[in-house]
Tab-separated table of C-alpha atoms in Angstrom:
chain	number	residue	atom	x	y	z
A	1	ASN	CA	3.152	5.361	-23.215
A	2	LYS	CA	0.023	3.921	-21.626
A	3	SER	CA	1.346	3.948	-18.106
A	4	THR	CA	1.590	7.706	-18.104
A	5	VAL	CA	-1.818	8.541	-19.786
A	6	LYS	CA	-3.417	10.289	-16.918
A	7	LYS	CA	-6.573	12.166	-16.182
A	8	PRO	CA	-7.592	14.199	-13.187
A	9	ASN	CA	-10.051	12.888	-10.691
A	10	GLU	CA	-10.236	15.799	-8.336
A	11	VAL	CA	-8.465	18.956	-7.351
A	12	PHE	CA	-8.389	19.943	-3.716
A	13	ASP	CA	-7.713	23.643	-3.023
A	14	TYR	CA	-5.985	24.984	0.035
A	15	PRO	CA	-6.691	28.704	-0.281
A	16	PHE	CA	-4.486	30.185	2.346
A	17	LEU	CA	-0.692	30.704	2.715
A	18	PRO	CA	-0.327	28.359	5.759
A	19	ASP	CA	-2.028	25.677	3.723
A	20	ILE	CA	0.796	25.349	1.190
A	21	ILE	CA	1.325	21.556	0.977
A	22	SER	CA	4.725	20.488	2.335
A	23	THR	CA	4.391	16.680	2.094
A	24	VAL	CA	2.307	13.996	0.468
A	25	GLU	CA	2.165	10.300	1.295
A	26	PHE	CA	0.000	7.192	0.379
A	27	ASN	CA	-0.456	4.535	2.992
A	28	CYS	CA	0.699	0.961	2.399
A	29	SER	CA	-2.546	-0.100	0.729
A	30	GLY	CA	-3.146	3.168	-1.199
A	31	GLU	CA	-6.551	3.547	0.272
A	32	LEU	CA	-5.533	6.568	2.336
A	33	LEU	CA	-3.565	9.587	1.284
A	34	ALA	CA	-2.132	12.061	3.762
A	35	THR	CA	-0.928	15.645	3.193
A	36	GLY	CA	0.760	17.985	5.554
A	37	ASP	CA	0.945	21.721	5.185
A	38	LYS	CA	2.882	24.727	6.402
A	39	GLY	CA	0.168	25.490	8.969
A	40	GLY	CA	0.926	22.220	10.807
A	41	ARG	CA	-2.318	20.548	9.687
A	42	VAL	CA	-2.659	17.002	8.364
A	43	VAL	CA	-5.553	16.194	5.954
A	44	ILE	CA	-6.215	12.546	5.176
A	45	PHE	CA	-8.150	11.522	2.029
A	46	GLN	CA	-9.947	8.189	1.720
A	47	ARG	CA	-10.526	6.395	-1.573
A	48	GLU	CA	-14.189	5.887	-2.576
A	49	GLN	CA	-15.249	2.220	-2.761
A	50	GLU	CA	-15.965	1.148	-6.188
A	51	SER	CA	-19.476	-0.098	-6.897
A	52	LYS	CA	-21.489	-1.282	-9.868
A	53	ASN	CA	-23.547	1.953	-9.827
A	54	ARG	CA	-20.380	4.173	-9.510
A	55	LEU	CA	-17.762	2.599	-11.762
A	56	LEU	CA	-16.534	6.093	-12.618
A	57	SER	CA	-15.680	6.728	-8.970
A	58	ARG	CA	-12.530	4.542	-9.225
A	59	GLY	CA	-9.680	6.536	-7.814
A	60	GLU	CA	-11.729	9.336	-6.276
A	61	TYR	CA	-10.650	10.415	-2.834
A	62	ASN	CA	-12.694	12.309	-0.288
A	63	VAL	CA	-11.603	14.127	2.810
A	64	TYR	CA	-11.560	11.522	5.635
A	65	SER	CA	-10.023	13.314	8.554
A	66	THR	CA	-8.324	16.749	9.310
A	67	PHE	CA	-6.396	17.531	12.453
A	68	GLN	CA	-3.843	19.940	13.807
A	69	SER	CA	-0.600	17.869	14.126
A	70	HIS	CA	1.852	20.640	15.229
A	71	GLU	CA	1.664	24.109	16.685
A	72	PRO	CA	4.234	26.921	16.465
A	73	GLU	CA	6.662	26.881	19.414
A	74	PHE	CA	9.432	29.031	20.768
A	75	ASP	CA	12.837	27.807	22.039
A	76	TYR	CA	13.628	30.285	24.808
A	77	LEU	CA	17.172	29.038	25.378
A	78	LYS	CA	18.117	29.643	21.804
A	79	SER	CA	15.601	32.546	21.100
A	80	LEU	CA	14.396	30.396	18.052
A	81	GLU	CA	11.039	30.167	16.604
A	82	ILE	CA	10.040	26.557	15.674
A	83	GLU	CA	7.488	26.649	12.853
A	84	GLU	CA	4.607	24.275	12.754
A	85	LYS	CA	5.255	23.246	9.054
A	86	ILE	CA	4.937	19.477	8.531
A	87	ASN	CA	8.192	18.295	6.937
A	88	LYS	CA	7.450	14.592	6.558
A	89	ILE	CA	4.560	12.086	7.001
A	90	ARG	CA	5.218	8.294	7.079
A	91	TRP	CA	2.476	5.664	7.478
A	92	LEU	CA	2.938	2.581	9.543
A	93	PRO	CA	1.672	-0.792	8.129
A	94	GLN	CA	-1.885	-1.427	9.260
A	95	GLN	CA	-2.096	-3.938	12.086
A	96	ASN	CA	-5.686	-3.631	13.111
A	97	ALA	CA	-8.840	-1.509	12.262
A	98	ALA	CA	-6.877	1.702	13.208
A	99	HIS	CA	-4.261	3.468	11.166
A	100	PHE	CA	-1.046	5.011	12.485
A	101	LEU	CA	1.201	7.687	10.965
A	102	LEU	CA	4.264	9.647	12.012
A	103	SER	CA	4.427	13.411	11.374
A	104	ALA	CA	7.392	15.587	11.870
A	105	ASN	CA	8.126	19.341	11.933
A	106	ASP	CA	11.619	20.712	12.415
A	107	LYS	CA	12.134	19.388	15.987
A	108	THR	CA	9.356	17.047	17.016
A	109	ILE	CA	7.928	13.753	15.704
A	110	LYS	CA	4.425	12.639	16.646
A	111	LEU	CA	2.709	9.160	16.307
A	112	TRP	CA	-0.888	9.495	15.494
A	113	LYS	CA	-3.746	7.021	15.763
A	114	ILE	CA	-6.597	7.452	13.260
A	115	SER	CA	-9.667	5.362	14.224
A	116	GLU	CA	-13.314	5.156	13.434
A	117	ARG	CA	-16.227	5.100	15.902
A	118	ASP	CA	-19.741	4.274	14.634
A	119	LYS	CA	-21.246	3.021	18.013
A	120	ARG	CA	-21.777	4.643	21.374
A	121	ALA	CA	-22.674	3.173	24.782
A	122	GLU	CA	-26.097	4.025	26.237
A	123	GLY	CA	-27.793	2.989	29.399
A	124	TYR	CA	-25.373	3.917	32.119
A	125	ASN	CA	-26.298	3.483	35.725
A	126	LEU	CA	-24.766	6.611	37.183
A	127	LYS	CA	-25.386	9.170	34.508
A	128	ASP	CA	-28.146	10.190	32.110
A	129	GLU	CA	-27.818	10.083	28.359
A	130	ASP	CA	-26.761	13.772	28.256
A	131	GLY	CA	-23.877	13.065	30.629
A	132	ARG	CA	-25.348	14.439	33.856
A	133	LEU	CA	-24.865	12.474	37.093
A	134	ARG	CA	-28.064	10.897	38.351
A	135	ASP	CA	-29.324	11.165	41.915
A	136	GLN	CA	-28.107	7.964	43.578
A	137	PHE	CA	-31.285	7.654	45.671
A	138	ARG	CA	-33.309	7.378	42.417
A	139	ILE	CA	-31.288	4.432	41.128
A	140	THR	CA	-33.342	1.391	41.981
A	141	THR	CA	-32.381	-1.027	39.203
A	142	LEU	CA	-29.241	-2.179	37.589
A	143	ARG	CA	-28.994	-1.446	33.854
A	144	VAL	CA	-26.519	-3.045	31.448
A	145	PRO	CA	-25.084	-0.474	28.953
A	146	VAL	CA	-25.617	-1.400	25.286
A	147	LEU	CA	-23.937	-0.194	22.106
A	148	MET	CA	-26.093	1.824	19.842
A	149	PRO	CA	-25.296	2.874	16.201
A	150	MET	CA	-24.273	6.488	15.608
A	151	ASP	CA	-22.965	8.611	12.742
A	152	LEU	CA	-19.453	7.597	11.738
A	153	MET	CA	-16.734	9.663	13.546
A	154	VAL	CA	-13.064	9.619	12.675
A	155	GLU	CA	-10.802	10.400	15.576
A	156	ALA	CA	-7.133	11.369	15.412
A	157	SER	CA	-5.318	11.088	18.759
A	158	PRO	CA	-1.562	11.533	19.466
A	159	ARG	CA	-0.147	8.192	20.992
A	160	ARG	CA	3.589	9.176	21.260
A	161	ILE	CA	5.552	12.431	21.075
A	162	PHE	CA	9.254	12.068	20.217
A	163	ALA	CA	10.982	15.397	21.039
A	164	ASN	CA	14.238	16.965	22.138
A	165	ALA	CA	16.610	14.852	20.049
A	166	HIS	CA	17.522	17.081	17.191
A	167	THR	CA	19.611	20.244	17.384
A	168	TYR	CA	19.066	20.949	13.668
A	169	HIS	CA	16.026	20.717	11.404
A	170	ILE	CA	14.483	17.306	10.742
A	171	ASN	CA	14.613	16.592	6.950
A	172	SER	CA	13.643	12.885	6.941
A	173	ILE	CA	11.822	10.200	8.844
A	174	SER	CA	11.735	6.592	7.650
A	175	VAL	CA	9.993	3.481	9.171
A	176	ASN	CA	12.206	0.449	9.322
A	177	SER	CA	11.169	-2.901	7.862
A	178	ASP	CA	10.956	-4.421	11.412
A	179	TYR	CA	8.095	-2.058	12.029
A	180	GLU	CA	9.437	-1.419	15.518
A	181	THR	CA	12.051	1.247	14.819
A	182	TYR	CA	12.407	4.279	12.676
A	183	LEU	CA	15.016	6.828	11.590
A	184	SER	CA	15.001	10.611	11.897
A	185	ALA	CA	17.669	12.687	10.220
A	186	ASP	CA	18.687	16.342	10.502
A	187	ASP	CA	21.553	18.214	8.871
A	188	LEU	CA	24.324	16.531	10.873
A	189	ARG	CA	22.891	13.514	12.733
A	190	ILE	CA	20.649	10.481	12.231
A	191	ASN	CA	18.879	8.953	15.200
A	192	LEU	CA	17.256	5.602	15.635
A	193	TRP	CA	13.962	5.448	17.639
A	194	HIS	CA	11.921	2.634	19.030
A	195	LEU	CA	8.215	3.322	18.375
A	196	GLU	CA	7.336	2.478	22.010
A	197	ILE	CA	10.031	4.666	23.562
A	198	THR	CA	9.830	8.421	23.589
A	199	ASP	CA	12.428	9.566	26.081
A	200	ARG	CA	15.488	8.344	24.323
A	201	SER	CA	16.923	7.579	20.843
A	202	PHE	CA	20.264	6.227	19.628
A	203	ASN	CA	22.513	8.444	17.603
A	204	ILE	CA	23.788	6.205	14.822
A	205	VAL	CA	25.311	8.834	12.455
A	206	ASP	CA	27.078	12.025	13.503
A	207	ILE	CA	28.993	14.008	10.914
A	208	LYS	CA	29.339	17.167	13.052
A	209	PRO	CA	33.004	18.275	13.061
A	210	ALA	CA	34.737	19.408	16.201
A	211	ASN	CA	35.125	22.836	14.658
A	212	MET	CA	32.053	23.950	12.767
A	213	GLU	CA	34.234	26.090	10.396
A	214	GLU	CA	35.476	22.787	8.974
A	215	LEU	CA	31.962	21.676	7.918
A	216	THR	CA	31.910	20.830	4.229
A	217	GLU	CA	28.705	18.853	3.830
A	218	VAL	CA	25.330	18.154	5.422
A	219	ILE	CA	22.889	15.315	5.380
A	220	THR	CA	19.981	15.971	3.051
A	221	ALA	CA	17.764	12.836	3.196
A	222	ALA	CA	17.825	9.309	4.781
A	223	GLU	CA	15.839	6.208	4.258
A	224	CYS	CA	15.691	2.578	5.630
A	225	HIS	CA	16.045	-0.387	3.312
A	226	PRO	CA	12.549	-1.879	2.509
A	227	HIS	CA	13.509	-5.419	3.510
A	228	GLN	CA	16.769	-5.370	5.509
A	229	CYS	CA	16.239	-3.751	8.830
A	230	ASN	CA	19.905	-3.295	9.445
A	231	ALA	CA	20.594	-1.259	6.274
A	232	PHE	CA	19.924	2.425	5.530
A	233	VAL	CA	21.226	5.104	3.211
A	234	TYR	CA	21.703	8.835	3.542
A	235	SER	CA	22.498	11.440	0.987
A	236	SER	CA	24.587	14.574	1.241
A	237	SER	CA	24.914	18.113	-0.123
A	238	LYS	CA	28.007	16.947	-2.013
A	239	GLY	CA	26.000	14.560	-4.274
A	240	THR	CA	27.184	11.386	-2.466
A	241	ILE	CA	25.195	8.617	-0.999
A	242	ARG	CA	26.383	6.332	1.884
A	243	LEU	CA	24.971	2.825	2.601
A	244	CYS	CA	25.369	1.879	6.236
A	245	ASP	CA	25.017	-1.440	8.100
A	246	MET	CA	23.945	-1.222	11.736
A	247	ARG	CA	25.316	-4.718	12.323
A	248	ALA	CA	28.882	-3.473	11.755
A	249	ALA	CA	28.952	-0.926	14.636
A	250	ALA	CA	26.649	0.988	16.959
A	251	LEU	CA	27.802	4.269	15.357
A	252	CYS	CA	27.633	4.161	11.515
A	253	ASP	CA	30.065	6.906	10.820
A	254	ARG	CA	31.895	4.537	8.673
A	255	HIS	CA	29.733	3.570	5.676
A	256	SER	CA	29.656	0.130	3.952
A	257	LYS	CA	29.221	1.522	0.495
A	258	PHE	CA	29.873	4.882	-0.990
A	259	PHE	CA	27.929	5.988	-4.145
A	260	GLU	CA	29.365	8.929	-6.176
A	261	GLU	CA	29.474	9.745	-9.866
A	262	PRO	CA	32.679	11.357	-10.985
A	263	GLU	CA	32.248	14.922	-12.155
A	264	ASP	CA	33.162	15.850	-15.748
A	265	PRO	CA	35.847	18.603	-15.329
A	266	SER	CA	34.819	20.161	-18.665
A	267	SER	CA	31.316	20.988	-17.371
A	268	ARG	CA	32.383	22.364	-13.957
A	269	SER	CA	31.004	25.754	-13.068
A	270	PHE	CA	30.357	27.969	-10.099
A	271	PHE	CA	26.970	26.215	-9.619
A	272	SER	CA	28.288	22.615	-9.948
A	273	GLU	CA	28.384	22.019	-6.170
A	274	ILE	CA	24.885	23.510	-5.615
A	275	ILE	CA	23.107	21.543	-8.286
A	276	SER	CA	24.775	18.324	-7.402
A	277	SER	CA	23.294	18.343	-3.816
A	278	ILE	CA	20.864	15.477	-3.495
A	279	SER	CA	17.354	16.519	-2.305
A	280	ASP	CA	15.776	13.104	-2.111
A	281	VAL	CA	16.763	9.359	-1.940
A	282	LYS	CA	14.368	6.426	-2.320
A	283	PHE	CA	14.845	2.825	-2.298
A	284	SER	CA	12.841	0.771	-4.938
A	285	HIS	CA	10.214	-1.513	-3.688
A	286	SER	CA	12.382	-4.554	-4.601
A	287	GLY	CA	15.322	-3.201	-2.617
A	288	ARG	CA	17.686	-3.672	-5.454
A	289	TYR	CA	17.944	-0.108	-6.630
A	290	MET	CA	17.723	3.367	-5.184
A	291	MET	CA	16.816	6.627	-6.844
A	292	THR	CA	18.261	10.082	-6.165
A	293	ARG	CA	17.148	13.511	-7.165
A	294	ASP	CA	19.509	16.427	-7.657
A	295	TYR	CA	18.531	19.817	-9.031
A	296	LEU	CA	18.641	18.937	-12.772
A	297	SER	CA	18.315	15.132	-12.925
A	298	VAL	CA	17.056	11.854	-11.525
A	299	LYS	CA	19.541	9.049	-11.171
A	300	VAL	CA	18.909	5.236	-10.508
A	301	TRP	CA	21.681	3.422	-8.762
A	302	ASP	CA	22.210	-0.434	-8.518
A	303	LEU	CA	23.182	-1.182	-4.876
A	304	ASN	CA	25.932	-3.470	-6.232
A	305	MET	CA	27.619	-0.771	-8.260
A	306	GLU	CA	28.962	2.255	-6.514
A	307	ASN	CA	30.954	4.109	-9.120
A	308	ARG	CA	28.137	5.456	-11.292
A	309	PRO	CA	24.333	5.286	-11.668
A	310	VAL	CA	22.829	2.673	-14.030
A	311	GLU	CA	20.290	5.251	-15.397
A	312	THR	CA	20.252	9.022	-15.544
A	313	TYR	CA	17.172	10.998	-16.583
A	314	GLN	CA	17.333	14.692	-17.286
A	315	VAL	CA	14.370	16.509	-15.700
A	316	HIS	CA	14.804	20.016	-16.949
A	317	GLU	CA	18.101	20.281	-18.744
A	318	TYR	CA	16.914	23.458	-20.441
A	319	LEU	CA	17.349	25.262	-17.118
A	320	ARG	CA	21.126	24.871	-17.122
A	321	SER	CA	21.453	28.088	-19.068
A	322	LYS	CA	19.203	29.868	-16.389
A	323	LEU	CA	21.236	28.929	-13.388
A	324	CYS	CA	22.383	32.333	-12.698
A	325	SER	CA	18.908	33.862	-12.419
A	326	LEU	CA	17.743	30.731	-10.545
A	327	TYR	CA	20.558	31.431	-8.038
A	328	GLU	CA	19.442	35.063	-7.648
A	329	ASN	CA	15.886	34.208	-6.808
A	330	ASP	CA	16.910	31.236	-4.598
A	331	CYS	CA	15.105	28.650	-6.756
A	332	ILE	CA	18.342	26.703	-7.167
A	333	PHE	CA	18.008	25.658	-3.525
A	334	ASP	CA	14.477	24.111	-4.071
A	335	LYS	CA	14.285	20.558	-2.799
A	336	PHE	CA	12.468	18.342	-5.319
A	337	GLU	CA	11.282	14.898	-4.304
A	338	CYS	CA	10.937	11.762	-6.411
A	339	CYS	CA	8.953	8.480	-6.241
A	340	TRP	CA	8.676	5.012	-7.777
A	341	ASN	CA	5.578	3.361	-9.064
A	342	GLY	CA	4.373	0.200	-7.415
A	343	SER	CA	6.405	-2.180	-9.857
A	344	ASP	CA	9.497	-0.006	-9.943
A	345	SER	CA	9.057	0.288	-13.703
A	346	ALA	CA	8.477	4.095	-13.799
A	347	ILE	CA	9.499	7.129	-11.695
A	348	MET	CA	8.195	10.529	-11.231
A	349	THR	CA	9.366	13.873	-10.110
A	350	GLY	CA	8.380	17.576	-10.222
A	351	SER	CA	9.571	20.673	-12.015
A	352	TYR	CA	8.618	24.289	-12.495
A	353	ASN	CA	5.542	25.875	-14.105
A	354	ASN	CA	3.567	23.111	-12.402
A	355	PHE	CA	5.143	20.576	-14.616
A	356	PHE	CA	5.896	17.003	-13.518
A	357	ARG	CA	8.024	14.430	-15.314
A	358	MET	CA	7.450	10.710	-15.659
A	359	PHE	CA	9.945	8.243	-16.993
A	360	ASP	CA	9.356	4.734	-18.101
A	361	ARG	CA	12.472	2.678	-17.234
A	362	ASN	CA	11.539	-0.168	-19.791
A	363	THR	CA	10.990	1.833	-22.886
A	364	ARG	CA	13.016	4.823	-21.771
A	365	ARG	CA	10.110	7.114	-22.792
A	366	ASP	CA	9.439	10.235	-20.835
A	367	ILE	CA	6.464	12.634	-20.642
A	368	THR	CA	5.977	16.084	-19.253
A	369	LEU	CA	2.485	16.814	-17.775
A	370	GLU	CA	1.032	19.925	-16.217
A	371	ALA	CA	-1.073	20.211	-13.110
A	372	SER	CA	-3.160	23.304	-13.311
A	373	ARG	CA	-6.846	24.079	-13.079
A	374	GLU	CA	-6.895	25.493	-16.626
A	375	ASN	CA	-5.474	22.260	-18.206
A	376	SER	CA	-6.824	19.746	-15.677
A	377	LYS	CA	-10.573	19.658	-16.005
A	378	PRO	CA	-12.079	16.641	-14.228
A	379	ARG	CA	-12.122	13.503	-16.402
A	380	ALA	CA	-10.219	15.241	-19.308
A	381	MET	CA	-7.120	13.823	-20.924
A	382	LEU	CA	-3.880	15.557	-19.915
A	383	LYS	CA	-1.945	16.731	-22.923
A	384	PRO	CA	1.907	16.311	-22.971
A	385	ARG	CA	3.749	19.557	-22.590
A	386	LYS	CA	7.016	20.563	-24.343
A	387	VAL	CA	9.492	23.352	-23.493
A	388	CYS	CA	11.064	25.216	-26.371
A	389	THR	CA	14.664	26.127	-25.663
A	390	GLY	CA	15.361	28.329	-28.766
A	391	GLY	CA	14.604	29.076	-32.385
A	392	LYS	CA	11.025	28.800	-33.625
A	393	ARG	CA	8.400	27.813	-31.073
A	394	LYS	CA	5.761	25.334	-32.233
A	395	LYS	CA	2.098	25.876	-31.459
A	396	ASP	CA	1.859	23.609	-28.297
A	397	GLU	CA	5.247	24.386	-26.949
A	398	ILE	CA	6.077	26.802	-24.116
A	399	SER	CA	9.203	28.963	-24.172
A	400	VAL	CA	11.748	28.485	-21.399
A	401	ASP	CA	11.670	32.194	-20.805
A	402	SER	CA	7.913	32.156	-19.984
A	403	LEU	CA	8.145	29.434	-17.327
A	404	ASP	CA	6.750	30.450	-13.959
A	405	PHE	CA	9.255	29.625	-11.270
A	406	ASN	CA	6.810	30.409	-8.529
A	407	LYS	CA	4.659	27.452	-9.538
A	408	LYS	CA	6.668	24.316	-8.589
A	409	ILE	CA	5.877	20.771	-7.823
A	410	LEU	CA	8.221	19.646	-4.987
A	411	HIS	CA	6.054	16.887	-3.535
A	412	THR	CA	4.597	13.828	-5.366
A	413	ALA	CA	3.392	10.339	-4.470
A	414	TRP	CA	2.497	7.171	-6.450
A	415	HIS	CA	-0.145	4.693	-5.301
A	416	PRO	CA	1.743	1.510	-4.257
A	417	LYS	CA	-0.395	-0.807	-6.443
A	418	GLU	CA	-2.051	1.195	-9.221
A	419	ASN	CA	-1.382	4.007	-11.609
A	420	VAL	CA	-2.895	6.685	-9.358
A	421	ILE	CA	-0.678	9.639	-8.538
A	422	ALA	CA	-0.894	12.611	-6.168
A	423	VAL	CA	0.765	15.844	-7.079
A	424	ALA	CA	1.091	18.860	-4.788
A	425	ALA	CA	1.279	22.171	-6.643
A	426	THR	CA	1.676	24.799	-3.950
A	427	ASN	CA	-1.771	24.977	-2.269
A	428	ASN	CA	-3.505	22.491	-4.634
A	429	LEU	CA	-3.505	18.781	-4.461
A	430	TYR	CA	-4.119	17.000	-7.870
A	431	ILE	CA	-5.090	13.332	-8.009
A	432	PHE	CA	-4.581	11.729	-11.505
A	433	GLN	CA	-5.270	8.186	-12.640
A	434	ASP	CA	-5.041	6.041	-15.684
A	435	LYS	CA	-7.657	6.593	-18.475
A	436	ILE	CA	-10.813	4.582	-17.770
A	437	ASN	CA	-11.846	2.779	-20.896
């Protein structure tokens, strides 16, 4: 499967516990890649420009900018610590030379401007070049300041802070296709913001019951439609997805479409409700389909068919027999993300043991690859991995009993135009690309 033959370009190491990567996101052109970590830091990587002398540099990314996005806070009214961990990063489409992105922790969303400066003004009248004020009696001529070249400096500055709108932890942010508004979602509510207005937002979904003891489900993810600015979806812990239309009513508690796959009664178990919870939902670039990730599988839904998904891909079905131990070590509550490639022909999601899975929707082929320093030497081909579930184990297979559940790939991103992928394996960021012939 040529689209999934990958080789590593570079491995970026985050050596400390606060630097565990919590989100990965390419910008709209794919030239920039942003990561957020548990320490509240955002690191932006920029793609190397391809040149005749450096053809092998295609796909290589270098650190472009690093800044502290969020700091730990304390809510004194609720005696609650608010950690600085970055939950989501979303890029805004580029309008000028600067780049803008939204970053969110549990309670606060910030709009950042990332800009370059390679010139400085010299020749001021009232101050010397070192910044000290000149004696006014010594100023006898009028000077016109001029711009002089300087070493390139990348500045990250906060332009807006959107706070105090979420009682519960923010799990999603999504920029609308009108590029003026965006959604933010927590466990029980979804708010609509205008990018220019920070002191108020509009609550468009509220599933909080009058009596919290009657609470049966929570919102797990939400995303705007890529082309229709009035439509958005949100998923729930019950394995359902609701499509809402903001033209129908100001409060979208009544959905327009309801997507749910009927459960097979013969396969029901104690863990059924937990593993059916949807951890991520993503629209395809075309807007025709959406993809959902639950604990064991990825499903592709046609927006015109609500009763069942059109495609179902098993990510790690071999873990079904391990659900009891996964429940005991809390791994069953891990929230895996999923992503589309630029043409919607392939999808990717993560698994345990630093494995990640890729599915080709046209050929129905799939492949399991591993992101690890031992198996990912720069410019070496990645070998497909296979998991043995029982009986005799072949030479290249790994036993399901020897999988490391502490090594997990929760966050992945796919370049919007090319076969370049970013994979976050705990505190390492791996970037893979197609084989260069």
